[in-house]
Short mmCIF file of C-alpha atoms and ligand atoms in Angstrom, two decimals:
data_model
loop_
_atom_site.label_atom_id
_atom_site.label_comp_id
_atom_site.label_asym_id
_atom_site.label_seq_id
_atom_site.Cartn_x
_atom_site.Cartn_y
_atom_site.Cartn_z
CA UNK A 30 -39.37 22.58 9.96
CA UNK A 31 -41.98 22.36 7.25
CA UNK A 32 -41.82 19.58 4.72
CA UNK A 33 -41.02 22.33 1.56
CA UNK A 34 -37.80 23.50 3.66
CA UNK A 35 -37.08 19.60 4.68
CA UNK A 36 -37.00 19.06 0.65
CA UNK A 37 -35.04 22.04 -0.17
CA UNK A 38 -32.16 21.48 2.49
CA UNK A 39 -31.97 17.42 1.44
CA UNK A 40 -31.69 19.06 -2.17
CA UNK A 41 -28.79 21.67 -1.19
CA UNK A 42 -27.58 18.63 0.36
CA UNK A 43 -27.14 16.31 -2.13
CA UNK A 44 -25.99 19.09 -4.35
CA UNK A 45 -23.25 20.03 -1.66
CA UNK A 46 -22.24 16.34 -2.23
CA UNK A 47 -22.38 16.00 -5.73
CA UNK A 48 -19.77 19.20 -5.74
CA UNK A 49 -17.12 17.11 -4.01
CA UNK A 50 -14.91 15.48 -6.88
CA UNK A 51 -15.64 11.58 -7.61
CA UNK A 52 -11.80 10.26 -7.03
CA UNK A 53 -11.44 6.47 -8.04
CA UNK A 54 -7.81 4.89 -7.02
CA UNK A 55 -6.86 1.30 -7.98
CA UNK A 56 -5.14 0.35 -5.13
CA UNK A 57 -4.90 0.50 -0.82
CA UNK A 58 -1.64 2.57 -1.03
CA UNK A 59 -3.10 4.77 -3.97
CA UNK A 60 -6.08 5.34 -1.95
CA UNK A 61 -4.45 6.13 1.59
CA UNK A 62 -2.24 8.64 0.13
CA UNK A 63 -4.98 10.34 -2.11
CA UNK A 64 -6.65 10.40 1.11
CA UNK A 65 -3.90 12.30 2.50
CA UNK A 66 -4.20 14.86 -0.17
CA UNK A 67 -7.95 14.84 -0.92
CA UNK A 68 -9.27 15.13 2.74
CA UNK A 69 -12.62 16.20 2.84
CA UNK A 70 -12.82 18.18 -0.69
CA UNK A 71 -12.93 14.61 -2.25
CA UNK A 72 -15.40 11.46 -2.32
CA UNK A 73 -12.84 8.52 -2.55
CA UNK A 74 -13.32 4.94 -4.04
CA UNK A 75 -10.64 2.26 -3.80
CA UNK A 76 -11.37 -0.55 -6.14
CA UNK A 77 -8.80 -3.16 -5.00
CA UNK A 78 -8.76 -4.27 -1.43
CA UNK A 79 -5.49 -4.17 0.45
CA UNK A 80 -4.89 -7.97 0.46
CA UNK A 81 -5.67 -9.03 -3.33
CA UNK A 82 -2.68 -9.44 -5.77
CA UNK A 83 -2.34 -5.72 -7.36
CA UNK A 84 -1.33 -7.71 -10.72
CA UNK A 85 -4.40 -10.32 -10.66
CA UNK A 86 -6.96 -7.93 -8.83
CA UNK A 87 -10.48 -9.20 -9.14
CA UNK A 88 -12.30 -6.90 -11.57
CA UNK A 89 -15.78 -7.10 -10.36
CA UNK A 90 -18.61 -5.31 -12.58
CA UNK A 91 -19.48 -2.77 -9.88
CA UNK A 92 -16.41 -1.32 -10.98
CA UNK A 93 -17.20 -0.29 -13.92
CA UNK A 94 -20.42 1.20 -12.68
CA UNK A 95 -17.80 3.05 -10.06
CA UNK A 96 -15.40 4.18 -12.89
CA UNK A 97 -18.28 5.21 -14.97
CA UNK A 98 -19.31 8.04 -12.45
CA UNK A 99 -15.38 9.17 -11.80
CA UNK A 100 -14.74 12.39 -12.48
CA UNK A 101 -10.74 11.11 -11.55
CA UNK A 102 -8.88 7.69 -11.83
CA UNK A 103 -5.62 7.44 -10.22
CA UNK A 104 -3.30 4.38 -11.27
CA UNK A 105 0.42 2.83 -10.63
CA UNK A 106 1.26 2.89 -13.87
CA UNK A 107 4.55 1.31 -14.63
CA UNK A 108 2.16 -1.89 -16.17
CA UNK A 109 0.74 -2.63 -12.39
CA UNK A 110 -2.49 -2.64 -13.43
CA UNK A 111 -2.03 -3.64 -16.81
CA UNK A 112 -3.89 -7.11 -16.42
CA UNK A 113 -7.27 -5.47 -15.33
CA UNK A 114 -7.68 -1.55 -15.66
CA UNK A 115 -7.71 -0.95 -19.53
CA UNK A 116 -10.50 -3.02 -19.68
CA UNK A 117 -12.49 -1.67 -17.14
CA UNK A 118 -11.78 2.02 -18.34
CA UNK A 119 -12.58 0.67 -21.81
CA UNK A 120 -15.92 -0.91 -20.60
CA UNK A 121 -16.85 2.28 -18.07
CA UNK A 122 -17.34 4.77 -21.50
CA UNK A 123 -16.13 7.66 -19.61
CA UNK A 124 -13.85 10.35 -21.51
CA UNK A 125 -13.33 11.99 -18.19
CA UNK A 126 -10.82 9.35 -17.61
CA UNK A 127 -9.13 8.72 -20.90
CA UNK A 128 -5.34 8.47 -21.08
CA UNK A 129 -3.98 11.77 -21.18
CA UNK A 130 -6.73 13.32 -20.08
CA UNK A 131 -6.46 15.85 -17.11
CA UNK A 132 -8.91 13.20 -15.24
CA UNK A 133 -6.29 9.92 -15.40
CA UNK A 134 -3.47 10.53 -13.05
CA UNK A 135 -0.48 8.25 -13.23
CA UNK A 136 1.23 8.07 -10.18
CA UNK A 137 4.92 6.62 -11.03
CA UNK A 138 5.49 9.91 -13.39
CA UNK A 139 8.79 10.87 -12.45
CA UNK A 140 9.49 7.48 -10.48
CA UNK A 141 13.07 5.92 -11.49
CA UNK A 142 11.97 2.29 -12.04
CA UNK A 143 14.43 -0.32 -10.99
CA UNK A 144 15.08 -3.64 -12.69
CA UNK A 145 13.71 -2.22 -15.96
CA UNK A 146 14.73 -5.21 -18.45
CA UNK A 147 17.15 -4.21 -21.96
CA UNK A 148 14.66 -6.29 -23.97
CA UNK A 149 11.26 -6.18 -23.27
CA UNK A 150 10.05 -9.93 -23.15
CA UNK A 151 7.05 -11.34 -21.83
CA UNK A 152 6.97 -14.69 -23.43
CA UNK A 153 8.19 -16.05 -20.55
CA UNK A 154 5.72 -15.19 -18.10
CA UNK A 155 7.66 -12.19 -16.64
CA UNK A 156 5.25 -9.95 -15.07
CA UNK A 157 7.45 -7.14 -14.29
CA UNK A 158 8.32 -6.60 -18.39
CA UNK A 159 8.67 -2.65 -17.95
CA UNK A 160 10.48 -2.70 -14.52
CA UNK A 161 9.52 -3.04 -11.02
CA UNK A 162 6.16 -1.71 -10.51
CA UNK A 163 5.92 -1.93 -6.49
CA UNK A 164 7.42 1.54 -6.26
CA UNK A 165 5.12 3.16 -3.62
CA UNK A 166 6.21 1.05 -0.64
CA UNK A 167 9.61 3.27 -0.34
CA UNK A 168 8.95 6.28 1.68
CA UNK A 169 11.39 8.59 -1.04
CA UNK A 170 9.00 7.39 -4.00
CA UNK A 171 5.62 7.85 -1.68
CA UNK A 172 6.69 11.88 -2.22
CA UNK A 173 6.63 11.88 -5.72
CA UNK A 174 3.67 10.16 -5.45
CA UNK A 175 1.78 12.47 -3.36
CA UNK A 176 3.07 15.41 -5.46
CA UNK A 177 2.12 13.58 -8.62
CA UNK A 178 -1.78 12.91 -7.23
CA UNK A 179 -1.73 17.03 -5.83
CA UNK A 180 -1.03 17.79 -9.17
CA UNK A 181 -3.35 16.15 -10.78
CA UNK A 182 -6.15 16.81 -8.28
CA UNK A 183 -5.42 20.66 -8.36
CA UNK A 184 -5.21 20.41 -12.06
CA UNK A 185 -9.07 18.86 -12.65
CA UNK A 186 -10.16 20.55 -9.43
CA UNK A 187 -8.40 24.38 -9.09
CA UNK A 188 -10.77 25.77 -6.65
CA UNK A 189 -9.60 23.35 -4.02
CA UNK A 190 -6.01 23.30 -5.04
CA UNK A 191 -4.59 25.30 -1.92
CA UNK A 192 -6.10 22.38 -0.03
CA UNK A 193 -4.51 19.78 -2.47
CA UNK A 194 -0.86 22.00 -1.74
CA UNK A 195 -1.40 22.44 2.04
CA UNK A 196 -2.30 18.19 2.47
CA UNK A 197 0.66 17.68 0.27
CA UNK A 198 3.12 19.75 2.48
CA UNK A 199 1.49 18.05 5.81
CA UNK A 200 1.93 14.84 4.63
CA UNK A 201 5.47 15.01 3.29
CA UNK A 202 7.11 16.44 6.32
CA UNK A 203 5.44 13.69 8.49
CA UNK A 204 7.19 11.17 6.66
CA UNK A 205 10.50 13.06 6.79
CA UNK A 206 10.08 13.46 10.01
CA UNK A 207 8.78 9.50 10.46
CA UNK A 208 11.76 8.39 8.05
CA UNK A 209 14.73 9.84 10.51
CA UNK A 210 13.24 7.13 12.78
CA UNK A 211 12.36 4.55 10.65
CA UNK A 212 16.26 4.79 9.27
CA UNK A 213 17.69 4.71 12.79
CA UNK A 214 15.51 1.62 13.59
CA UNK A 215 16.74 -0.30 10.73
CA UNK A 216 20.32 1.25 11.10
CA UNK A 217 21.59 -1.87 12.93
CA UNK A 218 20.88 -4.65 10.12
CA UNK A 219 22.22 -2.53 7.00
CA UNK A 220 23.10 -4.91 4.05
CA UNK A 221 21.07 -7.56 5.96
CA UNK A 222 19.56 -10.12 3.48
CA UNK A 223 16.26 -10.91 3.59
CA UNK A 224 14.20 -13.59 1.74
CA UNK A 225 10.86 -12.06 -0.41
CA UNK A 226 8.31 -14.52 -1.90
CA UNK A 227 7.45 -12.16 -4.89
CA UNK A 228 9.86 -9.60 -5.80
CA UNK A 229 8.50 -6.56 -4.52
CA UNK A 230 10.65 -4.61 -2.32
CA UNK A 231 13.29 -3.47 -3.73
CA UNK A 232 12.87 0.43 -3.58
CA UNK A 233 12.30 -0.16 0.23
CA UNK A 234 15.72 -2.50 0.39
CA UNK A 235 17.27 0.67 -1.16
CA UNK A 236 15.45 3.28 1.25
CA UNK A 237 16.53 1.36 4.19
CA UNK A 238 19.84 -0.37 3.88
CA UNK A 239 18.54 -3.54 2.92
CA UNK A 240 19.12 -6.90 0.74
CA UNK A 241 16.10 -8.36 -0.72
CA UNK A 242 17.40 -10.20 -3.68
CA UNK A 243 16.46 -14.09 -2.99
CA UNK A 244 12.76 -14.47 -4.07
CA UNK A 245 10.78 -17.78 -3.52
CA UNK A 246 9.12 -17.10 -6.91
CA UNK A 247 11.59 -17.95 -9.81
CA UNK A 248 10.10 -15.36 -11.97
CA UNK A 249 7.44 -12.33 -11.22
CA UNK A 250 4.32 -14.39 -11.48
CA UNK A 251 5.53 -17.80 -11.40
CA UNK A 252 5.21 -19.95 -8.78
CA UNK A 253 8.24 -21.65 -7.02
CA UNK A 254 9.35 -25.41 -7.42
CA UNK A 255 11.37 -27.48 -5.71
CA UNK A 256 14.36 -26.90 -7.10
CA UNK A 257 14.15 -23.63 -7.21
CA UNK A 258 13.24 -23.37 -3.64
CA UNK A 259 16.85 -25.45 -2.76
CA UNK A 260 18.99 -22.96 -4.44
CA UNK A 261 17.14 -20.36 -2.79
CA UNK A 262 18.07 -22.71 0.85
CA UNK A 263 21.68 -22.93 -0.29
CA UNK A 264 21.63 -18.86 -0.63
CA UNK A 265 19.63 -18.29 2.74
CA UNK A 266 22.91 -20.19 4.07
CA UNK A 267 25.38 -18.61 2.69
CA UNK A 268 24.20 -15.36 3.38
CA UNK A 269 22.85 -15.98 6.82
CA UNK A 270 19.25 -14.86 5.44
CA UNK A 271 17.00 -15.28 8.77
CA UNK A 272 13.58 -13.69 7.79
CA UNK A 273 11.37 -14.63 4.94
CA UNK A 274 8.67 -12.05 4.05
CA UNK A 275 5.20 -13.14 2.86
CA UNK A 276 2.43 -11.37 1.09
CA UNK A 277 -1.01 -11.89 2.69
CA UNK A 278 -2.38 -13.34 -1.04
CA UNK A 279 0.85 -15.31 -1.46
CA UNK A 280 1.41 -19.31 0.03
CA UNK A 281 2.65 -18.67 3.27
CA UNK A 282 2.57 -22.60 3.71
CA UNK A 283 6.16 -22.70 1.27
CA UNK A 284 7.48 -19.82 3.24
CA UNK A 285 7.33 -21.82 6.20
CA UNK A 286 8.54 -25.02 4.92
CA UNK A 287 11.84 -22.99 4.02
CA UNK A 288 11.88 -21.36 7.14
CA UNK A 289 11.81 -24.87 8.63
CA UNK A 290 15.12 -26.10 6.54
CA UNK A 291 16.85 -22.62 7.24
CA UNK A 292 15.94 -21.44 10.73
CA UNK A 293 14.22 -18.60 9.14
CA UNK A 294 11.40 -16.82 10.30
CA UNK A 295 8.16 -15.93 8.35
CA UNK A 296 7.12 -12.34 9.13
CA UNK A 297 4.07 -11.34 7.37
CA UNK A 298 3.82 -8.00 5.39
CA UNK A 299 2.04 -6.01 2.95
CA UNK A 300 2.84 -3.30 0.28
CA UNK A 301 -1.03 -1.85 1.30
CA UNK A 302 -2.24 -0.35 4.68
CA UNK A 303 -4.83 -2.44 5.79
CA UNK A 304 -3.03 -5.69 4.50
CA UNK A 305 -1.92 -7.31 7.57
CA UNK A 306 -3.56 -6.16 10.82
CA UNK A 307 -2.57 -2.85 12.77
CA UNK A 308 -2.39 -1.09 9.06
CA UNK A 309 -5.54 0.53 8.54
CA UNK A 310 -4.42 3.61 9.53
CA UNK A 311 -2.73 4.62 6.66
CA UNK A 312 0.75 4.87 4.61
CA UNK A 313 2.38 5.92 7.93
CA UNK A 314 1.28 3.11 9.70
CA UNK A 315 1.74 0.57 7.10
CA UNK A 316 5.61 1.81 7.35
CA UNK A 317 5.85 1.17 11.07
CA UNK A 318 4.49 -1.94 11.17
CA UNK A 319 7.32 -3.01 8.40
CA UNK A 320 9.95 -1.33 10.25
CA UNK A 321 9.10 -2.34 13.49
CA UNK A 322 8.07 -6.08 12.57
CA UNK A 323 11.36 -5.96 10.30
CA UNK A 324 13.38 -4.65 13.19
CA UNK A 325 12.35 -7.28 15.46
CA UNK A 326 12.82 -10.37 13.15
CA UNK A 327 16.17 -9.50 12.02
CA UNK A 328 16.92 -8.39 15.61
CA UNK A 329 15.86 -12.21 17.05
CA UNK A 330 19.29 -14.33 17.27
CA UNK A 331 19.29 -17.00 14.75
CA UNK A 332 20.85 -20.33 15.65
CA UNK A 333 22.73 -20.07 12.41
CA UNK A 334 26.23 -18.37 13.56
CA UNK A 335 26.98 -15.38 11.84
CA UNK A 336 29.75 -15.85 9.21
ZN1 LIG B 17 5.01 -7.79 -8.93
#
């Protein structure tokens, strides 16, 4: 090949990947499902990585460098991000992504939040003040999620949008067909109560039959004490709670020690594939592992008798 022809098909090249659209998505679970939907039309960026704290994510300044380049931003919403985005979109200068702008997709339009409070208060260090953000890890909400980033992909990017619609419909009937099984699993321990550190699952509890009301945390955001911790022992007890589930960024040294008074056992989760290991495959994945893990735990005799 002569050089001119070298430079001409490196140029067609990088033009070729210039076309594909610059997707930015805050979060693991954001970014494995837009990579559902995106495939190969998009070039995706996910700032946080799957085991940081989605509320207290570390906003580094190459993200604002990322952000500044995005032709599309896809967020949570429901105040998820609300402790380190807005600044970053402030700081990036790009009008591309400004809310309400075709280019800033919100993902939890159309979500029913749960636990949404009848006064909005924050002095006291609640961190959940507009309802429960962790929405995405329940396979009914991970549709509207899909549909919501399809939309908004298709909207900023029409000439791919039969890829956007044909991605959407692939991915939604494999996790009907995935949740069928993922139900039957679970089937068995339905009303089962189960111990969270940080109060994040309750859209899978109601997905799958389960009770995840006792929290290590006292509050969203605030860290246990001791006597918190011993009411939360007394509950375990009374309700035969067996499993305690831990976040990989959360103390899994005070989950033990409860385990330890209750007979519990730890079992280590995450609300983002590629969080705790056998995940990186995707949203799918991320669900078995639960299930399965979950199954197993609850499924594990206890030596506290069953009331
Ligand atoms: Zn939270």
């Amino acid at each position: 090949m002569k050089k001119t022809t070298l430079v001409l098909v490196s140029a067609l090249l990088a033009l070729n990947l210039h076309a594909k659209l610059n997707v930015v998505a805050t979060t693991a679970d954001i970014g494995a499902i837009t990579h559902e939907i995106g495939g190969d039309a998009i070039a995706l960026t996910t700032l946080a990585k799957p085991t940081e704290d989605p509320h207290f994510v570390d906003a580094k300044p190459s993200f604002i460098l990322k952000l500044s380049r995005a032709d599309v931003v896809i967020e949570g919403g429901a105040e998820l991000e609300i402790g380190w985005l807005p600044a970053l979109l402030d700081q990036s200068r790009n009008e591309k992504l400004a809310n309400g702008a075709p280019g800033h997709i919100i993902c939890s339009k159309g979500v029913p939040l749960m636990d949404v409070p009848a006064t909005l208060d924050r002095s006291r260090g609640d961190i959940h003040a507009a309802g429960n953000p962790h929405y995405i890890i329940a396979p009914s909400n991970a549709k509207i999620v899909a549909r919501n980033i399809a939309d908004g992909l298709s909207e900023v990017d029409p000439k791919n949008a039969e890829t956007y619609r044909t991605n959407l419909k692939k991915f939604t009937d494999a996790l009907d067909a995935k949740m069928t099984e993922w139900q039957n699993k679970l089937a068995p321990f339905k009303g089962a109560s189960i111990v969270a550190y940080h109060d994040s699952w309750p859209y899978f509890a109601r997905d799958f039959g389960l009770k995840i009301e006792l929290f290590l945390e006292p509050k969203p955001g605030i860290p246990p004490t001791p006597a918190h911790l011993a009411e939360v022992i007394t509950k375990m007890k009374e309700e035969n709670a067996r499993v305690i589930i831990v976040d990989p960024y959360l103390n899994r040294k005070t989950a033990e020690t409860v385990a330890r008074s209750t007979e519990a056992t730890v079992v280590d989760v995450a609300q983002f594939p590629g969080g705790v290991k056998g995940t990186d495959g995707g949203y799918i994945a991320l669900l078995d592992y639960l299930v399965n893990s979950l199954a197993k735990a609850l499924g594990t005799p206890g030596t506290i008798p069953a009331r």
